[in-house]
Amino acid sequence: MAILFTNIKQLVGVRDSWQPLRGNQLAYLPVIDNAYLVVEGDCIAGYGQMNEIPHAINDFQEHYNCEGQLVLPCWCDSHTHLVFAGSREQEFVDKIKGMSYADIAAKGGGILNSAKKLADTSEDDLFTAAFARLKEVIALGTGAIEIKSGYGLTVEGELKMLRVLKRLKEKANIPVKATFLGAHAIPASYRENRDEYIRLLIEEMLPAIAAEKLADYIDVFCEDGFFSPAEMEKICRAGKAYGLKPKLHVNQLNSIGGIEAGLRSSALSLDHLETLTEEEIQLLSASPETVCTLLPSAAFFLRMNYQPARKLIDAGCTVALASDYNPGSSPSGNMNFVVSLSCTQMRMLPEEAINAATLNGAYAMELGDRVGSISVGKKANLILTKPVPSLAYLPYAFGSNLVDKVLVNGEWT
Ligand code: NIG
Ligand code: FE
């Protein structure tokens, strides 16, 4: 099946070669005005200016006129917790009344609340709910996604989540990467014996997960009250022995050495980064191969300081944007909103935000050669916007759904 898209007002993110973008490279987003695009099968087969269309229009089974519309690569959401049971709006109300995220967690709420709900939910029900969320975010333009475990916190529970993830990978028509986050919280029953939980994670969960090939990456929530930098390094070492590269939660609430430990663990990405010292920003800029993944909708929802995106970019870091979709700190997987928040609250330019949410997000999932730009041979995972005056209108009109249509694998969704 070949589709010809014509009269595209602007074809966005067009690249012959693609590398992760760092520092001032993020501000350059190549576009073609008044463009055509050819999709053959599940891939992008060609593009250019309208006056260069190579074949007669009749050669294509389908012809789509994109008058006034922009075409972008789909969002690459490299950090989510989209598999979860139930919701936590009661904690949301408690937060409005004044409780902090840490207060709620200390009372057995937060992650442990989701773990309780997950224990009572069957694998099939979990899958059905997660698949519905996945379809929702694809309709919002997400064309590649990473999803974590971490609400199981027992051997059975983590395996259940990761088996759901395996089914999502098989059923979804977008690339899905699975991350093992057994080190999301210490279960209440191990509070006095955290070393035993870490032993369980390393000696029982990891081998079982590896035996069924259920995970691509390993993650740890490195934070006061959760896991220390030394514990994180130990867990990363164990994960790496099974071929799982680290993608880590660090510096959301406190700066306790997670950046140094994450870099020593050769993390693929270090995620959150709300709380960063100048020295940590320098360390990150000296390691551009580690992607700094910013999650502004979590800062928004928790009323925390936003990540210092400007400082990170100006220091030369490789910055990606992701939704952190989860029931506690970001109950939304809407990447359009994430891009908009990055501009309004973190002063990222629209071009920087779109690059961070596409190509750099793809790199944070090792999918840079398959998605994240308009390039011949890459997956035809595309967003067609509604008619808009310009690219900057997308983050500007933050409350409007400007996604008209989404194509994944060369098929309309
Ligand atoms: O990325 N910070 C840790 N994990 C999630 C929150 C999970 C939850 O509250 O359920 C996050 O924000
Ligand atoms: Fe997260």
Short mmCIF file of C-alpha atoms and ligand atoms in Angstrom, two decimals:
data_model
loop_
_atom_site.label_atom_id
_atom_site.label_comp_id
_atom_site.label_asym_id
_atom_site.label_seq_id
_atom_site.Cartn_x
_atom_site.Cartn_y
_atom_site.Cartn_z
CA MET A 1 0.00 0.00 0.00
CA ALA A 2 1.48 3.37 -1.03
CA ILE A 3 0.09 6.70 0.12
CA LEU A 4 0.99 10.06 -1.36
CA PHE A 5 0.52 13.08 0.89
CA THR A 6 0.46 16.35 -1.02
CA ASN A 7 0.33 20.10 -0.30
CA ILE A 8 1.76 19.64 3.19
CA LYS A 9 2.03 23.18 4.56
CA GLN A 10 5.17 22.18 6.44
CA LEU A 11 6.90 18.80 6.74
CA VAL A 12 8.66 18.94 10.09
CA GLY A 13 11.76 17.12 11.35
CA VAL A 14 13.17 16.11 7.95
CA ARG A 15 16.60 14.52 8.29
CA ASP A 16 18.96 12.51 6.06
CA SER A 17 21.09 11.55 9.00
CA TRP A 18 20.07 11.51 12.58
CA GLN A 19 22.09 11.71 15.75
CA PRO A 20 20.92 12.65 19.24
CA LEU A 21 20.77 16.43 19.54
CA ARG A 22 22.65 18.25 22.30
CA GLY A 23 22.83 21.85 23.41
CA ASN A 24 22.30 24.37 20.64
CA GLN A 25 21.65 21.59 18.07
CA LEU A 26 18.19 21.25 19.63
CA ALA A 27 17.07 24.63 18.27
CA TYR A 28 17.48 23.48 14.66
CA LEU A 29 14.41 21.63 13.38
CA PRO A 30 14.66 21.12 9.61
CA VAL A 31 11.40 21.63 7.69
CA ILE A 32 10.21 21.64 4.08
CA ASP A 33 7.46 24.09 3.17
CA ASN A 34 4.80 23.04 0.66
CA ALA A 35 5.93 19.43 0.65
CA TYR A 36 4.90 15.98 -0.46
CA LEU A 37 5.56 12.71 1.34
CA VAL A 38 5.36 9.11 0.14
CA VAL A 39 4.64 6.20 2.48
CA GLU A 40 5.17 2.66 1.19
CA GLY A 41 4.09 -0.20 3.41
CA ASP A 42 5.04 0.73 6.96
CA CYS A 43 7.89 3.10 6.04
CA ILE A 44 8.59 6.58 4.77
CA ALA A 45 9.72 6.14 1.14
CA GLY A 46 10.33 9.70 -0.02
CA TYR A 47 9.59 13.39 0.41
CA GLY A 48 10.40 16.75 -1.08
CA GLN A 49 8.91 19.95 -2.38
CA MET A 50 5.59 19.80 -4.21
CA ASN A 51 7.17 20.74 -7.52
CA GLU A 52 9.47 17.69 -7.30
CA ILE A 53 6.88 14.88 -7.02
CA PRO A 54 8.45 12.00 -8.96
CA HIS A 55 5.39 9.98 -10.09
CA ALA A 56 1.98 10.69 -11.48
CA ILE A 57 -0.59 10.98 -8.71
CA ASN A 58 -2.49 8.00 -10.20
CA ASP A 59 0.38 5.63 -9.30
CA PHE A 60 -0.62 5.72 -5.65
CA GLN A 61 -3.42 3.66 -4.14
CA GLU A 62 -4.24 6.52 -1.82
CA HIS A 63 -3.81 10.25 -2.17
CA TYR A 64 -4.25 12.55 0.80
CA ASN A 65 -4.35 16.30 0.38
CA CYS A 66 -2.85 18.00 3.47
CA GLU A 67 -3.80 21.58 2.56
CA GLY A 68 -2.94 23.86 5.51
CA GLN A 69 -1.74 20.94 7.66
CA LEU A 70 1.66 20.18 9.19
CA VAL A 71 3.13 16.67 9.21
CA LEU A 72 5.45 15.70 12.07
CA PRO A 73 7.07 12.48 13.25
CA CYS A 74 5.03 10.97 16.09
CA TRP A 75 6.02 11.74 19.67
CA CYS A 76 8.53 9.32 21.21
CA ASP A 77 7.51 9.08 24.86
CA SER A 78 10.54 7.54 26.57
CA HIS A 79 9.30 7.43 30.20
CA THR A 80 5.88 6.17 31.29
CA HIS A 81 4.27 3.92 33.89
CA LEU A 82 1.23 3.24 31.75
CA VAL A 83 0.47 -0.21 33.21
CA PHE A 84 -1.35 0.40 36.50
CA ALA A 85 -4.51 -0.63 38.33
CA GLY A 86 -7.16 1.91 39.25
CA SER A 87 -6.50 5.59 39.85
CA ARG A 88 -5.50 7.82 42.78
CA GLU A 89 -7.67 10.91 42.64
CA GLN A 90 -8.23 10.76 46.43
CA GLU A 91 -4.50 11.50 46.91
CA PHE A 92 -4.88 14.32 44.42
CA VAL A 93 -7.54 15.84 46.69
CA ASP A 94 -5.30 15.27 49.75
CA LYS A 95 -2.55 17.17 47.95
CA ILE A 96 -4.91 20.05 47.25
CA LYS A 97 -5.63 20.12 50.98
CA GLY A 98 -1.91 20.45 51.72
CA MET A 99 -0.26 17.04 51.96
CA SER A 100 3.03 16.60 50.10
CA TYR A 101 4.00 13.70 47.81
CA ALA A 102 6.44 12.55 50.50
CA ASP A 103 3.73 12.79 53.25
CA ILE A 104 1.38 10.66 51.20
CA ALA A 105 4.09 8.10 50.44
CA ALA A 106 5.06 7.86 54.13
CA LYS A 107 1.40 7.00 55.00
CA GLY A 108 1.39 4.00 52.64
CA GLY A 109 -0.16 6.01 49.82
CA GLY A 110 1.55 6.74 46.56
CA ILE A 111 3.39 3.89 44.89
CA LEU A 112 2.41 1.42 47.64
CA ASN A 113 -1.26 2.32 47.16
CA SER A 114 -0.94 1.45 43.46
CA ALA A 115 0.92 -1.75 44.39
CA LYS A 116 -2.04 -2.81 46.60
CA LYS A 117 -4.50 -2.16 43.79
CA LEU A 118 -2.30 -4.02 41.32
CA ALA A 119 -2.08 -7.08 43.57
CA ASP A 120 -5.89 -7.30 43.46
CA THR A 121 -6.14 -6.99 39.67
CA SER A 122 -5.87 -9.87 37.22
CA GLU A 123 -3.35 -9.87 34.39
CA ASP A 124 -6.19 -9.71 31.86
CA ASP A 125 -7.84 -6.71 33.49
CA LEU A 126 -4.49 -4.95 33.75
CA PHE A 127 -3.85 -5.59 30.08
CA THR A 128 -7.28 -4.32 29.02
CA ALA A 129 -6.86 -1.08 30.97
CA ALA A 130 -3.28 -0.53 29.77
CA PHE A 131 -4.18 -1.23 26.14
CA ALA A 132 -6.99 1.33 26.33
CA ARG A 133 -4.49 3.92 27.66
CA LEU A 134 -2.05 3.03 24.92
CA LYS A 135 -4.72 3.56 22.26
CA GLU A 136 -5.58 6.89 23.86
CA VAL A 137 -2.00 8.18 23.70
CA ILE A 138 -1.51 6.92 20.14
CA ALA A 139 -4.55 8.98 19.14
CA LEU A 140 -2.79 11.96 20.76
CA GLY A 141 0.24 11.39 18.53
CA THR A 142 2.52 9.02 20.44
CA GLY A 143 4.27 6.65 18.04
CA ALA A 144 6.85 4.94 20.29
CA ILE A 145 6.75 4.43 24.04
CA GLU A 146 8.67 3.10 27.02
CA ILE A 147 6.66 1.57 29.87
CA LYS A 148 7.91 0.55 33.31
CA SER A 149 6.91 -2.08 35.83
CA GLY A 150 7.22 -1.08 39.49
CA TYR A 151 3.74 -1.45 40.98
CA GLY A 152 4.20 -5.18 41.57
CA LEU A 153 7.03 -5.09 44.13
CA THR A 154 6.84 -8.88 44.56
CA VAL A 155 8.23 -11.56 42.26
CA GLU A 156 4.72 -12.44 41.09
CA GLY A 157 3.55 -8.84 40.84
CA GLU A 158 6.51 -7.64 38.80
CA LEU A 159 6.26 -10.66 36.50
CA LYS A 160 2.53 -9.97 36.08
CA MET A 161 3.21 -6.37 35.04
CA LEU A 162 6.01 -7.35 32.67
CA ARG A 163 3.89 -10.07 31.07
CA VAL A 164 1.22 -7.44 30.45
CA LEU A 165 3.95 -5.36 28.86
CA LYS A 166 4.98 -8.26 26.66
CA ARG A 167 1.38 -8.57 25.47
CA LEU A 168 1.27 -4.83 24.79
CA LYS A 169 4.42 -5.15 22.67
CA GLU A 170 2.80 -7.92 20.66
CA LYS A 171 -0.55 -6.22 20.20
CA ALA A 172 0.47 -2.56 19.81
CA ASN A 173 1.47 -1.39 16.37
CA ILE A 174 4.04 1.05 17.75
CA PRO A 175 7.45 0.17 19.25
CA VAL A 176 7.12 -0.49 23.01
CA LYS A 177 10.15 -0.80 25.31
CA ALA A 178 9.81 -2.48 28.71
CA THR A 179 11.70 -1.38 31.82
CA PHE A 180 11.97 -3.36 35.05
CA LEU A 181 11.39 -0.99 37.98
CA GLY A 182 11.22 -3.41 40.90
CA ALA A 183 13.21 -0.77 42.80
CA HIS A 184 10.34 1.72 42.75
CA ALA A 185 9.63 1.57 46.51
CA ILE A 186 10.45 -0.66 49.46
CA PRO A 187 7.28 -2.66 50.28
CA ALA A 188 5.96 -2.04 53.81
CA SER A 189 6.77 -5.61 54.89
CA TYR A 190 10.48 -5.03 54.09
CA ARG A 191 10.77 -1.61 55.68
CA GLU A 192 12.93 -2.97 58.51
CA ASN A 193 14.82 -5.25 56.16
CA ARG A 194 15.48 -3.38 52.95
CA ASP A 195 18.54 -5.46 52.12
CA GLU A 196 16.30 -8.50 51.89
CA TYR A 197 14.05 -6.74 49.34
CA ILE A 198 17.10 -5.79 47.29
CA ARG A 199 18.30 -9.39 47.49
CA LEU A 200 14.87 -10.57 46.29
CA LEU A 201 15.04 -8.13 43.42
CA ILE A 202 18.53 -9.17 42.34
CA GLU A 203 18.42 -12.89 43.05
CA GLU A 204 14.81 -13.76 42.30
CA MET A 205 13.06 -11.12 40.20
CA LEU A 206 15.89 -10.41 37.76
CA PRO A 207 16.68 -14.04 36.82
CA ALA A 208 12.96 -14.80 36.32
CA ILE A 209 12.51 -11.69 34.16
CA ALA A 210 15.60 -12.50 32.13
CA ALA A 211 14.49 -16.12 31.63
CA GLU A 212 11.25 -14.91 30.00
CA LYS A 213 13.02 -11.98 28.24
CA LEU A 214 10.49 -9.59 29.69
CA ALA A 215 12.56 -6.40 30.04
CA ASP A 216 14.78 -4.19 27.91
CA TYR A 217 15.97 -1.82 30.65
CA ILE A 218 16.37 -1.49 34.41
CA ASP A 219 15.27 1.48 36.50
CA VAL A 220 15.61 2.55 40.14
CA PHE A 221 13.84 5.37 42.01
CA CYS A 222 16.87 6.97 43.69
CA GLU A 223 15.48 9.29 46.32
CA ASP A 224 15.38 9.88 50.08
CA GLY A 225 12.94 7.33 51.51
CA PHE A 226 13.29 5.09 48.44
CA PHE A 227 16.69 3.84 47.17
CA SER A 228 20.14 5.29 47.88
CA PRO A 229 22.73 5.96 45.17
CA ALA A 230 24.79 2.98 46.42
CA GLU A 231 21.74 0.69 46.28
CA MET A 232 20.96 1.99 42.80
CA GLU A 233 24.47 1.21 41.57
CA LYS A 234 24.27 -2.29 42.98
CA ILE A 235 20.90 -2.91 41.29
CA CYS A 236 22.19 -1.46 37.99
CA ARG A 237 25.22 -3.75 38.10
CA ALA A 238 22.93 -6.74 38.57
CA GLY A 239 20.64 -5.61 35.74
CA LYS A 240 23.54 -5.01 33.39
CA ALA A 241 24.73 -8.56 33.97
CA TYR A 242 21.43 -9.58 32.29
CA GLY A 243 21.89 -7.08 29.47
CA LEU A 244 19.51 -4.45 30.89
CA LYS A 245 20.82 -0.90 30.48
CA PRO A 246 19.85 1.58 33.18
CA LYS A 247 17.26 4.32 32.66
CA LEU A 248 16.94 5.93 36.07
CA HIS A 249 14.69 8.13 38.23
CA VAL A 250 17.03 10.65 39.88
CA ASN A 251 16.87 14.11 41.48
CA GLN A 252 13.09 14.46 41.47
CA LEU A 253 12.82 15.59 45.08
CA ASN A 254 16.42 15.78 46.33
CA SER A 255 19.98 15.88 45.14
CA ILE A 256 21.57 12.90 46.94
CA GLY A 257 24.21 11.69 44.50
CA GLY A 258 21.95 10.01 41.95
CA ILE A 259 23.52 11.85 39.02
CA GLU A 260 27.07 10.72 39.82
CA ALA A 261 25.91 7.16 40.54
CA GLY A 262 23.79 7.12 37.36
CA LEU A 263 26.68 8.30 35.21
CA ARG A 264 28.99 5.74 36.81
CA SER A 265 26.38 3.13 35.85
CA SER A 266 26.51 4.36 32.20
CA ALA A 267 22.80 5.12 32.23
CA LEU A 268 21.11 5.45 28.85
CA SER A 269 19.01 8.20 30.40
CA LEU A 270 18.67 10.05 33.68
CA ASP A 271 15.08 11.09 34.19
CA HIS A 272 13.15 13.72 36.23
CA LEU A 273 15.96 16.16 37.24
CA GLU A 274 13.71 18.73 38.97
CA THR A 275 16.42 19.31 41.60
CA LEU A 276 19.88 19.90 40.15
CA THR A 277 23.01 21.67 41.39
CA GLU A 278 25.31 23.62 39.05
CA GLU A 279 27.94 20.89 39.49
CA GLU A 280 25.44 18.22 38.45
CA ILE A 281 24.52 20.19 35.33
CA GLN A 282 28.24 20.30 34.43
CA LEU A 283 28.54 16.54 34.95
CA LEU A 284 25.55 15.94 32.68
CA SER A 285 26.93 18.21 29.97
CA ALA A 286 30.21 16.29 30.08
CA SER A 287 28.25 13.07 29.34
CA PRO A 288 26.12 13.86 26.27
CA GLU A 289 25.66 10.14 25.56
CA THR A 290 23.38 10.02 28.61
CA VAL A 291 20.02 11.59 27.74
CA CYS A 292 18.54 13.99 30.30
CA THR A 293 14.83 13.16 30.20
CA LEU A 294 12.64 15.93 31.57
CA LEU A 295 9.11 15.23 32.78
CA PRO A 296 7.47 18.64 33.17
CA SER A 297 3.92 17.33 33.56
CA ALA A 298 5.01 15.62 36.81
CA ALA A 299 6.38 18.93 38.11
CA PHE A 300 3.17 20.63 36.96
CA PHE A 301 0.89 18.11 38.65
CA LEU A 302 2.89 18.06 41.92
CA ARG A 303 3.33 21.85 41.91
CA MET A 304 7.12 21.46 42.03
CA ASN A 305 9.85 23.51 40.43
CA TYR A 306 10.23 22.65 36.77
CA GLN A 307 13.40 21.03 35.47
CA PRO A 308 16.07 23.60 34.52
CA ALA A 309 15.76 22.91 30.80
CA ARG A 310 17.35 26.17 29.72
CA LYS A 311 20.44 25.63 31.85
CA LEU A 312 20.78 22.03 30.67
CA ILE A 313 20.48 22.97 26.99
CA ASP A 314 22.74 25.99 27.32
CA ALA A 315 25.33 23.76 29.02
CA GLY A 316 25.25 21.40 26.01
CA CYS A 317 23.22 18.49 27.41
CA THR A 318 21.19 16.00 25.36
CA VAL A 319 17.63 16.73 26.49
CA ALA A 320 14.49 14.65 25.86
CA LEU A 321 10.91 15.20 26.99
CA ALA A 322 8.53 12.50 28.22
CA SER A 323 5.13 12.30 29.89
CA ASP A 324 5.84 10.10 32.97
CA TYR A 325 2.23 8.89 32.53
CA ASN A 326 1.40 7.33 35.93
CA PRO A 327 -1.48 7.42 38.43
CA GLY A 328 0.36 9.45 41.09
CA SER A 329 2.44 12.26 39.65
CA SER A 330 1.32 12.59 36.03
CA PRO A 331 -2.05 11.05 35.23
CA SER A 332 -1.75 12.11 31.59
CA GLY A 333 0.19 10.76 28.65
CA ASN A 334 -0.57 13.75 26.45
CA MET A 335 2.75 14.67 24.82
CA ASN A 336 1.20 17.73 23.15
CA PHE A 337 0.69 19.17 26.62
CA VAL A 338 4.24 18.17 27.65
CA VAL A 339 5.65 20.04 24.64
CA SER A 340 3.54 23.08 25.45
CA LEU A 341 4.50 23.09 29.15
CA SER A 342 8.17 22.87 28.16
CA CYS A 343 7.80 26.07 26.19
CA THR A 344 5.64 28.04 28.62
CA GLN A 345 7.23 26.89 31.88
CA MET A 346 10.81 25.91 30.97
CA ARG A 347 11.38 28.41 28.16
CA MET A 348 12.24 25.80 25.58
CA LEU A 349 11.76 27.04 22.02
CA PRO A 350 9.06 25.16 20.08
CA GLU A 351 11.81 23.66 17.86
CA GLU A 352 13.77 22.49 20.92
CA ALA A 353 10.69 20.98 22.51
CA ILE A 354 9.68 19.12 19.34
CA ASN A 355 13.20 17.75 18.82
CA ALA A 356 13.34 16.70 22.48
CA ALA A 357 9.96 14.95 22.23
CA THR A 358 10.77 13.15 18.97
CA LEU A 359 14.35 12.35 17.96
CA ASN A 360 15.93 12.59 21.41
CA GLY A 361 13.05 10.63 22.93
CA ALA A 362 13.71 7.96 20.32
CA TYR A 363 17.37 7.84 21.37
CA ALA A 364 16.39 7.51 25.01
CA MET A 365 14.75 4.20 23.93
CA GLU A 366 17.52 3.19 21.46
CA LEU A 367 15.02 3.68 18.62
CA GLY A 368 16.85 6.57 16.94
CA ASP A 369 17.29 4.60 13.72
CA ARG A 370 13.59 3.66 13.44
CA VAL A 371 11.48 6.63 14.57
CA GLY A 372 11.73 10.28 15.65
CA SER A 373 12.30 12.03 12.32
CA ILE A 374 10.98 12.23 8.76
CA SER A 375 13.64 10.11 7.07
CA VAL A 376 13.53 7.59 4.24
CA GLY A 377 13.36 4.07 5.67
CA LYS A 378 12.05 5.10 9.09
CA LYS A 379 8.64 3.94 10.31
CA ALA A 380 5.73 5.90 8.89
CA ASN A 381 4.53 7.00 12.33
CA LEU A 382 3.20 10.46 11.61
CA ILE A 383 1.08 13.22 13.10
CA LEU A 384 -1.09 15.27 10.75
CA THR A 385 -2.13 18.46 12.50
CA LYS A 386 -5.31 20.39 11.92
CA PRO A 387 -4.76 23.46 9.73
CA VAL A 388 -2.59 25.83 11.83
CA PRO A 389 -0.90 29.15 11.03
CA SER A 390 2.60 27.96 11.99
CA LEU A 391 4.64 25.43 13.95
CA ALA A 392 4.75 27.61 17.08
CA TYR A 393 0.94 27.56 17.14
CA LEU A 394 1.12 23.94 18.38
CA PRO A 395 2.58 24.68 21.85
CA TYR A 396 0.92 28.12 21.91
CA ALA A 397 -2.67 26.87 21.65
CA PHE A 398 -2.08 24.59 24.64
CA GLY A 399 -5.69 23.64 25.29
CA SER A 400 -6.72 22.73 21.76
CA ASN A 401 -6.35 19.25 20.38
CA LEU A 402 -4.53 20.07 17.16
CA VAL A 403 -3.84 16.45 16.17
CA ASP A 404 -6.09 15.73 13.20
CA LYS A 405 -4.93 12.24 12.23
CA VAL A 406 -2.24 9.78 13.26
CA LEU A 407 -0.61 7.23 11.00
CA VAL A 408 1.31 4.33 12.55
CA ASN A 409 3.17 1.72 10.52
CA GLY A 410 1.76 3.39 7.44
CA GLU A 411 -1.83 2.79 8.59
CA TRP A 412 -4.45 5.25 9.78
CA THR A 413 -5.33 4.78 13.45
O1 NIG B 1 8.03 9.02 37.99
N1 NIG B 1 8.87 9.01 41.03
C1 NIG B 1 8.57 7.85 41.00
N2 NIG B 1 7.69 7.28 40.21
C2 NIG B 1 6.66 7.99 39.54
C3 NIG B 1 5.50 8.23 40.41
C4 NIG B 1 4.83 6.98 40.67
C5 NIG B 1 3.57 7.09 41.48
O2 NIG B 1 3.37 8.04 42.25
O3 NIG B 1 2.80 6.15 41.31
C6 NIG B 1 7.21 9.22 38.88
O4 NIG B 1 6.85 10.36 39.16
FE FE B 2 8.49 8.03 36.44
#
